[in-house]
């Protein structure tokens, strides 16, 4: 008798639980009734012809697994979250053109990032990256790469294949010398290496003939190589806050540096806060053209 009561009570409880589940299911919004991949897809938008998904500022620690099923996605924004890693499933998003990962806690990028053969823009600044996977060199369509504010000491040689890269930001890292692969990035027009540990600029810098902006402020550079003066397309050269005592005589060839600049965004030559020796220091008081005249006559 007691067993039968228990069974009846159990059966009654199961019926109530089932009724509750049915009621809860009935209360679900149409979006909640969709598979999770479809719920994510509902947040996708189309912008200038690109399929876009922004999951920025969501406090995400782990990307939702179903995200990697959105293989038609072209622009993905995961910035300003709490991500510590990106799974290998990232490689399934082979149509990605823009990947925004900045402002997380990433210590590495998965090797599978090399499968993103259509990637043109990668923002991974303000993370905790100590290295970059060699496979990133397979993303040969990259045009913009920002790895600023990380813990990098260099780049893998495989990135020399990024010969279409136009903008590279490596500022605020722990880099002692400009990575050799950078000199193979012949399409660069913007190179930012501020606030590292550079002591010199190699003669190979002359290979970057299209460079318009070179920023190396806040390093420990002692001198500028004369080969730098072959970069005649330079419009902004920032060497503020280094240990430079003099400048190469050939510097007057940099005619697109039209003035001594003060504001960080101004075009021209930025050379303040260096221990410049006489007579260069005094000549510069007359402006950049005075310096060029002096150098031409020496």
Short mmCIF file of C-alpha atoms in Angstrom, two decimals:
data_model
loop_
_atom_site.label_atom_id
_atom_site.label_comp_id
_atom_site.label_asym_id
_atom_site.label_seq_id
_atom_site.Cartn_x
_atom_site.Cartn_y
_atom_site.Cartn_z
CA UNK A 1 0.00 0.00 0.00
CA UNK A 2 2.78 2.36 0.97
CA UNK A 3 4.65 1.50 -2.25
CA UNK A 4 1.51 2.19 -4.31
CA UNK A 5 1.13 5.62 -2.67
CA UNK A 6 4.74 6.42 -3.41
CA UNK A 7 4.23 5.37 -7.03
CA UNK A 8 1.06 7.45 -7.24
CA UNK A 9 2.84 10.44 -5.69
CA UNK A 10 5.73 9.94 -8.09
CA UNK A 11 3.39 9.69 -11.03
CA UNK A 12 1.54 12.79 -9.94
CA UNK A 13 4.80 14.71 -9.55
CA UNK A 14 5.92 13.69 -13.04
CA UNK A 15 2.63 14.92 -14.48
CA UNK A 16 2.99 18.30 -12.73
CA UNK A 17 6.60 18.59 -13.98
CA UNK A 18 5.51 17.81 -17.52
CA UNK A 19 2.71 20.35 -17.28
CA UNK A 20 5.20 22.97 -16.03
CA UNK A 21 7.52 22.23 -18.95
CA UNK A 22 4.65 22.58 -21.38
CA UNK A 23 3.63 25.88 -19.83
CA UNK A 24 7.21 27.18 -19.89
CA UNK A 25 7.53 26.16 -23.54
CA UNK A 26 4.32 27.99 -24.31
CA UNK A 27 5.69 31.11 -22.62
CA UNK A 28 8.90 31.13 -24.72
CA UNK A 29 9.32 33.90 -27.21
CA UNK A 30 9.55 32.91 -30.89
CA UNK A 31 13.29 33.67 -30.76
CA UNK A 32 13.84 31.32 -27.78
CA UNK A 33 12.15 28.48 -29.67
CA UNK A 34 14.74 28.77 -32.47
CA UNK A 35 17.92 26.66 -32.45
CA UNK A 36 20.74 28.68 -30.88
CA UNK A 37 22.55 29.13 -34.22
CA UNK A 38 19.43 30.69 -35.66
CA UNK A 39 19.09 32.98 -32.62
CA UNK A 40 22.59 34.29 -33.29
CA UNK A 41 21.80 34.66 -36.97
CA UNK A 42 18.88 36.94 -36.10
CA UNK A 43 21.44 39.46 -34.78
CA UNK A 44 23.28 39.55 -38.10
CA UNK A 45 22.87 42.62 -40.26
CA UNK A 46 23.86 43.60 -43.77
CA UNK A 47 26.09 46.65 -44.06
CA UNK A 48 27.41 47.90 -47.40
CA UNK A 49 26.77 44.45 -48.82
CA UNK A 50 28.61 42.57 -46.04
CA UNK A 51 26.99 40.19 -43.55
CA UNK A 52 27.92 41.57 -40.13
CA UNK A 53 27.63 40.28 -36.57
CA UNK A 54 28.60 42.36 -33.54
CA UNK A 55 28.89 40.69 -30.13
CA UNK A 56 31.00 43.49 -28.65
CA UNK A 57 30.69 44.50 -24.98
CA UNK A 58 28.68 41.42 -23.98
CA UNK A 59 30.92 40.20 -21.16
CA UNK A 60 31.54 37.01 -23.14
CA UNK A 61 34.16 34.62 -21.73
CA UNK A 62 33.66 31.87 -24.29
CA UNK A 63 32.20 32.47 -27.75
CA UNK A 64 28.93 30.59 -28.30
CA UNK A 65 29.67 27.30 -30.03
CA UNK A 66 26.98 27.87 -32.64
CA UNK A 67 28.75 31.03 -33.80
CA UNK A 68 31.13 28.91 -35.87
CA UNK A 69 28.23 27.53 -37.92
CA UNK A 70 27.64 30.95 -39.51
CA UNK A 71 29.95 30.20 -42.41
CA UNK A 72 28.56 33.02 -44.56
CA UNK A 73 29.61 35.66 -42.01
CA UNK A 74 31.95 38.32 -43.40
CA UNK A 75 32.50 40.76 -40.51
CA UNK A 76 32.70 39.61 -36.89
CA UNK A 77 33.15 41.91 -33.90
CA UNK A 78 34.05 40.25 -30.58
CA UNK A 79 35.84 43.26 -29.10
CA UNK A 80 35.70 44.44 -25.48
CA UNK A 81 34.72 41.11 -23.96
CA UNK A 82 36.57 38.80 -21.56
CA UNK A 83 37.80 36.23 -24.05
CA UNK A 84 40.90 34.30 -23.01
CA UNK A 85 41.05 32.04 -26.05
CA UNK A 86 39.52 31.51 -29.48
CA UNK A 87 38.73 27.90 -30.46
CA UNK A 88 40.06 26.17 -33.55
CA UNK A 89 36.50 26.38 -34.92
CA UNK A 90 37.34 29.93 -35.99
CA UNK A 91 38.79 28.36 -39.13
CA UNK A 92 35.29 27.44 -40.31
CA UNK A 93 34.45 31.11 -40.95
CA UNK A 94 36.29 31.10 -44.26
CA UNK A 95 34.35 34.05 -45.66
CA UNK A 96 35.47 36.48 -42.96
CA UNK A 97 36.83 39.75 -44.31
CA UNK A 98 37.07 41.64 -40.99
CA UNK A 99 37.81 40.09 -37.59
CA UNK A 100 37.77 42.36 -34.55
CA UNK A 101 39.19 40.86 -31.34
CA UNK A 102 40.63 43.91 -29.61
CA UNK A 103 40.19 44.60 -25.91
CA UNK A 104 40.07 41.02 -24.62
CA UNK A 105 42.45 38.84 -22.60
CA UNK A 106 43.71 36.61 -25.40
CA UNK A 107 47.09 34.98 -24.84
CA UNK A 108 47.21 33.35 -28.27
CA UNK A 109 45.46 33.04 -31.61
CA UNK A 110 44.60 29.57 -32.99
CA UNK A 111 46.68 28.23 -35.91
CA UNK A 112 43.40 27.72 -37.76
CA UNK A 113 43.27 31.47 -38.33
CA UNK A 114 45.36 30.65 -41.40
CA UNK A 115 42.25 29.20 -43.03
CA UNK A 116 40.70 32.68 -43.25
CA UNK A 117 42.03 33.24 -46.76
CA UNK A 118 39.63 36.15 -47.43
CA UNK A 119 40.61 38.11 -44.31
CA UNK A 120 41.57 41.73 -45.04
CA UNK A 121 41.44 43.33 -41.58
CA UNK A 122 42.50 41.88 -38.23
CA UNK A 123 42.30 43.91 -35.03
CA UNK A 124 43.87 42.03 -32.09
CA UNK A 125 45.29 44.94 -30.12
CA UNK A 126 45.00 45.35 -26.36
CA UNK A 127 45.26 41.67 -25.51
CA UNK A 128 47.98 39.54 -23.89
CA UNK A 129 49.49 37.97 -26.99
CA UNK A 130 53.11 36.88 -26.57
CA UNK A 131 53.38 35.47 -30.08
CA UNK A 132 51.52 35.17 -33.36
CA UNK A 133 50.88 31.84 -35.14
CA UNK A 134 52.97 31.15 -38.24
CA UNK A 135 49.76 30.29 -40.06
CA UNK A 136 48.72 33.94 -40.08
CA UNK A 137 51.06 34.22 -43.05
CA UNK A 138 48.49 32.25 -45.05
CA UNK A 139 46.08 35.20 -44.83
CA UNK A 140 47.66 36.78 -47.89
CA UNK A 141 44.76 39.16 -48.50
CA UNK A 142 45.43 41.03 -45.26
CA UNK A 143 45.61 44.79 -45.72
CA UNK A 144 45.33 46.02 -42.12
CA UNK A 145 46.88 44.30 -39.09
CA UNK A 146 46.93 45.77 -35.58
CA UNK A 147 48.73 43.88 -32.83
CA UNK A 148 49.42 46.91 -30.62
CA UNK A 149 49.39 46.78 -26.83
CA UNK A 150 50.38 43.15 -26.45
CA UNK A 151 53.47 41.29 -25.17
CA UNK A 152 55.11 40.55 -28.52
CA UNK A 153 58.88 40.36 -28.91
CA UNK A 154 58.76 39.63 -32.65
CA UNK A 155 56.81 38.16 -35.55
CA UNK A 156 57.21 34.81 -37.36
CA UNK A 157 59.14 34.91 -40.63
CA UNK A 158 56.10 33.45 -42.44
CA UNK A 159 54.44 36.87 -42.30
CA UNK A 160 56.80 37.95 -45.07
CA UNK A 161 54.11 36.56 -47.41
CA UNK A 162 51.80 39.44 -46.46
CA UNK A 163 53.01 41.52 -49.36
CA UNK A 164 49.60 43.20 -49.75
CA UNK A 165 49.58 44.56 -46.20
CA UNK A 166 49.20 48.34 -46.14
CA UNK A 167 48.91 49.19 -42.45
CA UNK A 168 50.78 47.50 -39.60
CA UNK A 169 50.58 48.58 -35.96
CA UNK A 170 53.02 46.95 -33.52
CA UNK A 171 53.18 49.77 -30.96
CA UNK A 172 53.38 49.18 -27.22
CA UNK A 173 55.00 45.75 -27.31
CA UNK A 174 58.44 44.42 -26.24
CA UNK A 175 60.14 44.41 -29.65
CA UNK A 176 63.93 44.92 -29.71
CA UNK A 177 64.37 45.15 -33.47
CA UNK A 178 62.03 45.52 -36.41
CA UNK A 179 61.04 41.94 -37.39
CA UNK A 180 62.73 40.84 -40.60
CA UNK A 181 59.43 39.89 -42.21
CA UNK A 182 58.32 43.53 -42.09
CA UNK A 183 60.88 44.47 -44.74
CA UNK A 184 59.12 42.08 -47.15
CA UNK A 185 55.79 43.86 -46.76
CA UNK A 186 56.41 46.01 -49.81
CA UNK A 187 52.90 47.53 -49.89
CA UNK A 188 53.13 49.14 -46.46
CA UNK A 189 52.15 52.79 -46.34
CA UNK A 190 51.75 52.96 -42.54
CA UNK A 191 54.13 51.40 -39.99
CA UNK A 192 53.64 52.07 -36.28
CA UNK A 193 56.30 50.83 -33.82
CA UNK A 194 56.04 53.39 -31.03
CA UNK A 195 56.85 52.48 -27.44
CA UNK A 196 58.90 49.34 -27.97
CA UNK A 197 62.58 48.65 -27.23
CA UNK A 198 64.12 49.44 -30.61
CA UNK A 199 67.74 50.55 -30.63
CA UNK A 200 68.17 50.92 -34.37
CA UNK A 201 66.48 50.80 -37.76
CA UNK A 202 68.12 48.40 -40.21
CA UNK A 203 69.20 49.44 -43.69
CA UNK A 204 66.53 47.10 -45.09
CA UNK A 205 64.01 49.84 -44.31
CA UNK A 206 64.73 51.12 -47.82
CA UNK A 207 62.68 48.18 -49.19
CA UNK A 208 59.47 49.86 -47.97
CA UNK A 209 59.45 52.34 -50.83
CA UNK A 210 55.72 53.15 -50.55
CA UNK A 211 55.87 54.05 -46.86
CA UNK A 212 54.16 57.37 -46.07
CA UNK A 213 53.96 57.20 -42.28
CA UNK A 214 56.66 55.80 -39.99
CA UNK A 215 56.23 56.15 -36.23
CA UNK A 216 59.02 54.95 -33.91
CA UNK A 217 58.66 57.39 -31.03
CA UNK A 218 59.34 56.25 -27.49
CA UNK A 219 62.16 53.80 -28.24
CA UNK A 220 65.93 53.79 -27.65
CA UNK A 221 67.08 54.54 -31.21
CA UNK A 222 70.58 56.05 -31.29
CA UNK A 223 70.81 57.05 -34.95
CA UNK A 224 68.86 57.05 -38.21
CA UNK A 225 70.31 55.09 -41.14
CA UNK A 226 70.98 56.98 -44.34
CA UNK A 227 68.94 54.31 -46.17
CA UNK A 228 65.89 55.74 -44.43
CA UNK A 229 66.34 58.78 -46.66
CA UNK A 230 65.44 56.68 -49.71
CA UNK A 231 61.84 56.60 -48.51
CA UNK A 232 60.98 59.69 -50.50
CA UNK A 233 57.21 59.17 -50.11
CA UNK A 234 57.40 59.73 -46.34
CA UNK A 235 54.96 62.40 -45.22
CA UNK A 236 55.18 61.78 -41.49
CA UNK A 237 58.28 60.60 -39.62
CA UNK A 238 57.99 60.48 -35.83
CA UNK A 239 61.21 59.82 -33.90
CA UNK A 240 60.25 61.75 -30.75
CA UNK A 241 61.54 60.49 -27.39
CA UNK A 242 64.59 58.52 -28.54
CA UNK A 243 68.38 58.85 -28.08
CA UNK A 244 69.14 60.44 -31.45
CA UNK A 245 72.11 62.82 -31.47
CA UNK A 246 72.32 63.62 -35.17
CA UNK A 247 70.61 63.00 -38.51
CA UNK A 248 71.98 61.65 -41.81
CA UNK A 249 73.19 64.23 -44.33
CA UNK A 250 70.88 62.69 -46.95
CA UNK A 251 67.80 63.62 -44.95
CA UNK A 252 67.13 66.62 -47.19
CA UNK A 253 65.85 64.11 -49.79
CA UNK A 254 62.71 63.60 -47.71
CA UNK A 255 60.99 66.53 -49.36
CA UNK A 256 57.48 65.46 -48.44
CA UNK A 257 58.34 66.11 -44.79
CA UNK A 258 57.39 69.73 -45.18
CA UNK A 259 57.75 71.03 -41.62
CA UNK A 260 58.71 70.32 -38.04
CA UNK A 261 55.54 68.86 -36.52
CA UNK A 262 54.30 69.07 -32.95
CA UNK A 263 50.79 67.62 -32.86
CA UNK A 264 50.86 63.77 -33.06
CA UNK A 265 48.65 63.74 -36.16
CA UNK A 266 50.53 66.48 -38.01
CA UNK A 267 52.46 65.52 -41.11
CA UNK A 268 56.14 66.38 -41.11
CA UNK A 269 59.15 65.53 -38.96
CA UNK A 270 58.66 64.86 -35.24
CA UNK A 271 62.05 64.93 -33.51
CA UNK A 272 61.58 66.50 -30.08
CA UNK A 273 62.95 65.05 -26.84
CA UNK A 274 66.18 63.73 -28.33
CA UNK A 275 69.73 64.62 -27.17
CA UNK A 276 70.59 66.34 -30.47
CA UNK A 277 74.11 67.72 -30.65
CA UNK A 278 75.31 71.05 -32.01
CA UNK A 279 74.99 72.34 -34.65
CA UNK A 280 71.92 70.27 -35.61
CA UNK A 281 70.04 71.37 -32.53
CA UNK A 282 70.57 75.08 -33.27
CA UNK A 283 69.86 74.71 -36.98
CA UNK A 284 66.51 73.07 -36.22
CA UNK A 285 65.47 76.21 -34.36
CA UNK A 286 65.11 77.75 -37.82
CA UNK A 287 62.72 75.04 -38.99
CA UNK A 288 62.97 71.99 -41.22
CA UNK A 289 63.91 73.86 -44.37
CA UNK A 290 66.82 75.45 -42.50
CA UNK A 291 67.98 71.95 -41.60
CA UNK A 292 67.68 70.79 -45.20
CA UNK A 293 69.71 73.76 -46.44
CA UNK A 294 72.39 73.05 -43.88
CA UNK A 295 72.56 69.35 -44.82
CA UNK A 296 72.76 70.10 -48.54
CA UNK A 297 75.74 72.33 -47.94
CA UNK A 298 77.70 69.95 -45.73
#
